[in-house]
Amino acid sequence: MTTMTQISQALGIAVLGGVFYTLAEHNGYVTAFRDVLWVLLALGMGTLLGLMNLIRLYK
């Protein structure tokens, strides 16, 4: 479990960092930061919905 958590964190940082710097090259840092925050919000909401489904299934 710990290994998978660390791998997921490293991949998340690498992917979001890549997205940020790709967007920053084209649109500037402020816009890239805003867009990456929206991506993080969407991922967080997806995770929350998935966890709510799991709780409902095992209740």
Short mmCIF file of C-alpha atoms in Angstrom, two decimals:
data_model
loop_
_atom_site.label_atom_id
_atom_site.label_comp_id
_atom_site.label_asym_id
_atom_site.label_seq_id
_atom_site.Cartn_x
_atom_site.Cartn_y
_atom_site.Cartn_z
CA MET A 1 0.00 0.00 0.00
CA THR A 2 2.79 2.42 0.88
CA THR A 3 4.65 1.66 -2.34
CA MET A 4 1.56 2.30 -4.46
CA THR A 5 0.90 5.56 -2.61
CA GLN A 6 4.45 6.76 -3.25
CA ILE A 7 4.32 5.75 -6.92
CA SER A 8 0.97 7.51 -7.36
CA GLN A 9 2.28 10.67 -5.72
CA ALA A 10 5.40 10.72 -7.88
CA LEU A 11 3.39 10.17 -11.07
CA GLY A 12 0.87 12.83 -10.08
CA ILE A 13 3.58 15.39 -9.46
CA ALA A 14 5.32 14.52 -12.72
CA VAL A 15 2.14 14.64 -14.82
CA LEU A 16 0.76 17.84 -13.28
CA GLY A 17 4.20 19.46 -13.48
CA GLY A 18 4.40 18.55 -17.16
CA VAL A 19 0.93 19.93 -17.80
CA PHE A 20 1.78 23.12 -15.91
CA TYR A 21 4.99 23.82 -17.80
CA THR A 22 3.43 22.96 -21.16
CA LEU A 23 0.59 25.41 -20.48
CA ALA A 24 3.01 28.00 -19.10
CA GLU A 25 5.01 28.01 -22.34
CA HIS A 26 1.91 28.90 -24.33
CA ASN A 27 -0.25 30.95 -21.96
CA GLY A 28 1.95 32.24 -19.14
CA TYR A 29 2.39 31.11 -15.56
CA VAL A 30 -0.74 32.66 -14.06
CA THR A 31 -3.05 31.02 -16.59
CA ALA A 32 -1.22 27.70 -16.30
CA PHE A 33 -1.50 27.80 -12.51
CA ARG A 34 -5.24 28.50 -12.72
CA ASP A 35 -5.79 25.69 -15.23
CA VAL A 36 -3.81 23.16 -13.17
CA LEU A 37 -5.84 24.12 -10.09
CA TRP A 38 -9.02 23.38 -12.07
CA VAL A 39 -7.58 19.99 -13.04
CA LEU A 40 -6.78 19.27 -9.37
CA LEU A 41 -10.29 20.29 -8.38
CA ALA A 42 -11.80 17.97 -10.99
CA LEU A 43 -9.60 15.08 -9.85
CA GLY A 44 -10.51 15.73 -6.24
CA MET A 45 -14.22 15.77 -7.03
CA GLY A 46 -13.88 12.53 -9.01
CA THR A 47 -12.10 10.94 -6.07
CA LEU A 48 -14.77 12.15 -3.67
CA LEU A 49 -17.56 10.74 -5.84
CA GLY A 50 -15.74 7.42 -6.13
CA LEU A 51 -15.30 7.20 -2.36
CA MET A 52 -18.95 8.05 -1.79
CA ASN A 53 -19.90 5.17 -4.10
CA LEU A 54 -17.62 2.78 -2.21
CA ILE A 55 -19.10 3.84 1.12
CA ARG A 56 -22.61 3.31 -0.23
CA LEU A 57 -21.72 -0.13 -1.61
CA TYR A 58 -20.19 -1.41 1.63
CA LYS A 59 -22.72 0.11 4.01
#
